[in-house]
């Protein structure tokens, strides 16, 4: 579904990604794991056209070369950014409606209403708080709202950046269970996580990024067993890690 | 097919998968193995330059000598405590070649063996009997482990004589014989001597490994045992038998391209040859973690068949293995370098450099190394016993070190 070839991305003159090649098949949950600054968020931003990039990006047969971020959303790629980036003074309902801003002109009110219902089904807590200001909700609820808002654009590929950030473990579990549910309904998901353990539990496959390059890839189950991954990203085996060779 | 999503993958998608795995393998090799880092830096090569599969040709090849020079652990890409298996093979010098496996490499290796068996239409219902000589220890272990992983019933290699092996084959109702082409031919002669007919056996298939299988030999074995033959290709340095395997359609051996990238080069110039042309097979690992190999020169002369196969697999096929590009030769499937023979004979002669010639002969199907050793004054004795003892010592020495069957024929020194 998404094919990325030799992708490099830059912040000014700093290159944050070097020659990354990877792919996501339809219906998969793929996760990117890596330390701070490895280039995970940059990769998501590069897919969305938010940073300067070169390389080949192909989404369902369409090249993303030179496309503006809003056109990329139109093709069916939505990002849930790190730190949710909600419109804090606005209500839950308003935030969700904004997620569908590209669709109002083209589609009927009924279609959008149907999608809202679907999101309430996925996250019943949002329905209870429709008139609450987004900024006053708990972290977990905000994350649900951020995902809900992204879904209102009717994406086929959902990019999630650190959904577990700052959330209690039990809330993280709940959010990840929703992702599995979304995938079961046909959604394709690219998940960026610092919390590699939870990410590998929910994902089918993973890529490990180290200073802007992919250093390892494989099924999530395999990488959970990988000693290098365990040491570096799962916090186990620390003695081995510090002792070196 | 064990992995239809891979084995019959659309070529374009397979190539993307290969490219992403190649790039991450090269990144790992460069960052974690000093040898590769030095190689790349010396040539001023940058990982950014590898943007397509064909860019791989810019990188230098790795040889068996490189492996020897980095004996024992120099090419490992993970700390030793992550290694769960350490394998050695004789190599071409006195230092063996050492290969390491991490836990996930073992898992991959088992899957590749299961892929090989599945392609040969061997299932968990089968009873496999493995008859492989001691010298093929790596093949023995690999094929046994793979068949057990598949869930088949396995009769592991034993040190029975061939008549006993045939008795086991008949009484245990073996359905698959796993052996080398020379041993299979020898078993046929023993069968004839025992008046055993294929109708008394339950054999359905023969998996013939470790040496090439010429069409004539294949037909002889198929007719003799009333079976269909399958075969596989592998080298110890690159994960053993799982590299390539035959399919029902029987045109060449499908190469497990999702985990290994094959190239054919001109052994003289090192340049890639036009598609379909014979040359030396060069292999780059795409998935192995502990022991990444970049452009390893196999020494085997073969070609790549790009045309689609009737079996539906899209994996490229190896053509016939048409010999070696180096002096290494095979005695019953065991790879031997002439220098090793010389060195072992010298040891048997208390350090005296031997004058000798050799050839591989076939006796009742089995391959034996005939060595003609010139008797020189330094070790000449007028006692026949002493000379016989010398022959025995040399023969045992070769068997101990290489696991091959040898025969020493003494020859008078030519008159000066």
PDB file of C-alpha atoms in Angstrom, chain B residues 65-185:
ATOM      1  CA  UNK B  65      40.314 -16.136   2.643  1.00  0.00           C
ATOM      2  CA  UNK B  66      38.672 -13.081   4.239  1.00  0.00           C
ATOM      3  CA  UNK B  67      36.756 -15.415   6.515  1.00  0.00           C
ATOM      4  CA  UNK B  68      39.966 -17.238   7.461  1.00  0.00           C
ATOM      5  CA  UNK B  69      41.796 -14.000   8.154  1.00  0.00           C
ATOM      6  CA  UNK B  70      39.091 -12.934  10.551  1.00  0.00           C
ATOM      7  CA  UNK B  71      39.227 -16.237  12.396  1.00  0.00           C
ATOM      8  CA  UNK B  72      37.467 -16.933  14.666  1.00  0.00           C
ATOM      9  CA  UNK B  73      34.947 -14.212  15.525  1.00  0.00           C
ATOM     10  CA  UNK B  74      36.026 -11.210  13.478  1.00  0.00           C
ATOM     11  CA  UNK B  75      32.986 -11.152  11.201  1.00  0.00           C
ATOM     12  CA  UNK B  76      30.308 -11.583  13.849  1.00  0.00           C
ATOM     13  CA  UNK B  77      27.925  -8.635  13.975  1.00  0.00           C
ATOM     14  CA  UNK B  78      26.529  -9.250  17.450  1.00  0.00           C
ATOM     15  CA  UNK B  79      28.211  -9.783  20.821  1.00  0.00           C
ATOM     16  CA  UNK B  80      29.216 -13.359  21.469  1.00  0.00           C
ATOM     17  CA  UNK B  81      26.622 -13.719  24.211  1.00  0.00           C
ATOM     18  CA  UNK B  82      23.891 -13.298  21.576  1.00  0.00           C
ATOM     19  CA  UNK B  83      25.319 -16.182  19.567  1.00  0.00           C
ATOM     20  CA  UNK B  84      23.644 -19.528  20.130  1.00  0.00           C
ATOM     21  CA  UNK B  85      25.500 -21.662  17.591  1.00  0.00           C
ATOM     22  CA  UNK B  86      29.079 -21.615  16.365  1.00  0.00           C
ATOM     23  CA  UNK B  87      29.767 -23.674  13.262  1.00  0.00           C
ATOM     24  CA  UNK B  88      33.021 -24.385  11.550  1.00  0.00           C
ATOM     25  CA  UNK B  89      33.883 -25.810   8.180  1.00  0.00           C
ATOM     26  CA  UNK B  90      37.359 -26.730   6.919  1.00  0.00           C
ATOM     27  CA  UNK B  91      37.910 -23.799   4.560  1.00  0.00           C
ATOM     28  CA  UNK B  92      40.973 -23.664   2.349  1.00  0.00           C
ATOM     29  CA  UNK B  93      43.743 -22.925   4.845  1.00  0.00           C
ATOM     30  CA  UNK B  94      44.640 -24.498   8.165  1.00  0.00           C
ATOM     31  CA  UNK B  95      42.231 -22.111   9.861  1.00  0.00           C
ATOM     32  CA  UNK B  96      38.620 -23.239   9.668  1.00  0.00           C
ATOM     33  CA  UNK B  97      35.819 -20.915   8.640  1.00  0.00           C
ATOM     34  CA  UNK B  98      33.620 -19.955  11.560  1.00  0.00           C
ATOM     35  CA  UNK B  99      29.988 -18.928  11.263  1.00  0.00           C
ATOM     36  CA  UNK B 100      27.757 -17.729  14.110  1.00  0.00           C
ATOM     37  CA  UNK B 101      23.995 -17.966  14.504  1.00  0.00           C
ATOM     38  CA  UNK B 102      21.787 -15.888  16.776  1.00  0.00           C
ATOM     39  CA  UNK B 103      18.475 -17.277  18.029  1.00  0.00           C
ATOM     40  CA  UNK B 104      16.450 -15.697  15.233  1.00  0.00           C
ATOM     41  CA  UNK B 105      18.921 -16.978  12.630  1.00  0.00           C
ATOM     42  CA  UNK B 106      18.186 -20.504  13.831  1.00  0.00           C
ATOM     43  CA  UNK B 107      14.479 -19.823  13.463  1.00  0.00           C
ATOM     44  CA  UNK B 108      14.967 -18.536   9.934  1.00  0.00           C
ATOM     45  CA  UNK B 109      17.167 -21.516   9.091  1.00  0.00           C
ATOM     46  CA  UNK B 110      14.483 -23.961  10.245  1.00  0.00           C
ATOM     47  CA  UNK B 111      11.837 -22.169   8.181  1.00  0.00           C
ATOM     48  CA  UNK B 112      14.067 -22.362   5.103  1.00  0.00           C
ATOM     49  CA  UNK B 113      14.555 -26.087   5.626  1.00  0.00           C
ATOM     50  CA  UNK B 114      10.805 -26.537   5.978  1.00  0.00           C
ATOM     51  CA  UNK B 115      10.414 -24.562   2.735  1.00  0.00           C
ATOM     52  CA  UNK B 116      12.838 -26.921   1.007  1.00  0.00           C
ATOM     53  CA  UNK B 117      11.013 -30.029   2.222  1.00  0.00           C
ATOM     54  CA  UNK B 118       7.605 -28.625   1.357  1.00  0.00           C
ATOM     55  CA  UNK B 119       8.772 -27.840  -2.177  1.00  0.00           C
ATOM     56  CA  UNK B 120       9.921 -31.466  -2.467  1.00  0.00           C
ATOM     57  CA  UNK B 121       6.388 -32.476  -1.439  1.00  0.00           C
ATOM     58  CA  UNK B 122       7.689 -34.017   1.781  1.00  0.00           C
ATOM     59  CA  UNK B 123       5.234 -33.639   4.665  1.00  0.00           C
ATOM     60  CA  UNK B 124       4.820 -34.508   8.308  1.00  0.00           C
ATOM     61  CA  UNK B 125       3.321 -37.829   7.207  1.00  0.00           C
ATOM     62  CA  UNK B 126       6.654 -38.992   5.802  1.00  0.00           C
ATOM     63  CA  UNK B 127       9.307 -41.211   7.346  1.00  0.00           C
ATOM     64  CA  UNK B 128      12.741 -39.881   6.439  1.00  0.00           C
ATOM     65  CA  UNK B 129      15.936 -41.893   6.543  1.00  0.00           C
ATOM     66  CA  UNK B 130      19.106 -39.830   6.432  1.00  0.00           C
ATOM     67  CA  UNK B 131      22.185 -41.625   5.106  1.00  0.00           C
ATOM     68  CA  UNK B 132      25.020 -39.121   4.909  1.00  0.00           C
ATOM     69  CA  UNK B 133      28.732 -39.669   5.598  1.00  0.00           C
ATOM     70  CA  UNK B 134      30.426 -38.240   8.700  1.00  0.00           C
ATOM     71  CA  UNK B 135      32.248 -35.669   6.613  1.00  0.00           C
ATOM     72  CA  UNK B 136      28.925 -34.002   5.813  1.00  0.00           C
ATOM     73  CA  UNK B 137      28.205 -33.255   9.465  1.00  0.00           C
ATOM     74  CA  UNK B 138      26.597 -29.904   8.688  1.00  0.00           C
ATOM     75  CA  UNK B 139      24.220 -31.357   6.110  1.00  0.00           C
ATOM     76  CA  UNK B 140      23.340 -34.194   8.484  1.00  0.00           C
ATOM     77  CA  UNK B 141      22.419 -31.853  11.295  1.00  0.00           C
ATOM     78  CA  UNK B 142      20.579 -29.383   9.069  1.00  0.00           C
ATOM     79  CA  UNK B 143      18.431 -31.923   7.287  1.00  0.00           C
ATOM     80  CA  UNK B 144      17.573 -33.779  10.464  1.00  0.00           C
ATOM     81  CA  UNK B 145      16.604 -30.611  12.335  1.00  0.00           C
ATOM     82  CA  UNK B 146      14.553 -29.319   9.406  1.00  0.00           C
ATOM     83  CA  UNK B 147      12.598 -32.540   9.004  1.00  0.00           C
ATOM     84  CA  UNK B 148      11.876 -32.714  12.730  1.00  0.00           C
ATOM     85  CA  UNK B 149      10.766 -29.079  12.659  1.00  0.00           C
ATOM     86  CA  UNK B 150       8.405 -29.984   9.830  1.00  0.00           C
ATOM     87  CA  UNK B 151       7.026 -32.765  12.001  1.00  0.00           C
ATOM     88  CA  UNK B 152       8.113 -35.715   9.864  1.00  0.00           C
ATOM     89  CA  UNK B 153       9.445 -38.926  11.438  1.00  0.00           C
ATOM     90  CA  UNK B 154      13.209 -38.966  11.108  1.00  0.00           C
ATOM     91  CA  UNK B 155      15.667 -41.844  11.209  1.00  0.00           C
ATOM     92  CA  UNK B 156      18.873 -39.913  11.892  1.00  0.00           C
ATOM     93  CA  UNK B 157      22.187 -40.751  10.265  1.00  0.00           C
ATOM     94  CA  UNK B 158      23.830 -43.740  11.907  1.00  0.00           C
ATOM     95  CA  UNK B 159      27.029 -45.653  11.306  1.00  0.00           C
ATOM     96  CA  UNK B 160      25.324 -48.765   9.972  1.00  0.00           C
ATOM     97  CA  UNK B 161      26.669 -50.557   6.948  1.00  0.00           C
ATOM     98  CA  UNK B 162      24.686 -50.116   3.791  1.00  0.00           C
ATOM     99  CA  UNK B 163      22.994 -53.521   3.941  1.00  0.00           C
ATOM    100  CA  UNK B 164      21.682 -52.697   7.431  1.00  0.00           C
ATOM    101  CA  UNK B 165      20.526 -49.307   6.196  1.00  0.00           C
ATOM    102  CA  UNK B 166      18.516 -51.068   3.491  1.00  0.00           C
ATOM    103  CA  UNK B 167      17.049 -53.452   6.022  1.00  0.00           C
ATOM    104  CA  UNK B 168      15.959 -50.476   8.124  1.00  0.00           C
ATOM    105  CA  UNK B 169      14.585 -48.834   4.993  1.00  0.00           C
ATOM    106  CA  UNK B 170      12.473 -51.864   4.201  1.00  0.00           C
ATOM    107  CA  UNK B 171      11.307 -52.730   7.730  1.00  0.00           C
ATOM    108  CA  UNK B 172      10.685 -49.191   8.998  1.00  0.00           C
ATOM    109  CA  UNK B 173       8.801 -48.358   5.791  1.00  0.00           C
ATOM    110  CA  UNK B 174      10.960 -45.348   4.989  1.00  0.00           C
ATOM    111  CA  UNK B 175       9.167 -43.120   2.496  1.00  0.00           C
ATOM    112  CA  UNK B 176      11.914 -40.568   1.863  1.00  0.00           C
ATOM    113  CA  UNK B 177      15.608 -41.294   1.432  1.00  0.00           C
ATOM    114  CA  UNK B 178      17.908 -38.351   2.152  1.00  0.00           C
ATOM    115  CA  UNK B 179      21.424 -38.872   0.879  1.00  0.00           C
ATOM    116  CA  UNK B 180      24.058 -37.871  -1.687  1.00  0.00           C
ATOM    117  CA  UNK B 181      23.911 -38.964  -5.332  1.00  0.00           C
ATOM    118  CA  UNK B 182      27.003 -41.225  -4.961  1.00  0.00           C
ATOM    119  CA  UNK B 183      25.608 -42.989  -1.873  1.00  0.00           C
ATOM    120  CA  UNK B 184      22.237 -43.451  -3.592  1.00  0.00           C
ATOM    121  CA  UNK B 185      23.978 -45.133  -6.517  1.00  0.00           C
TER     122      UNK B 185
END
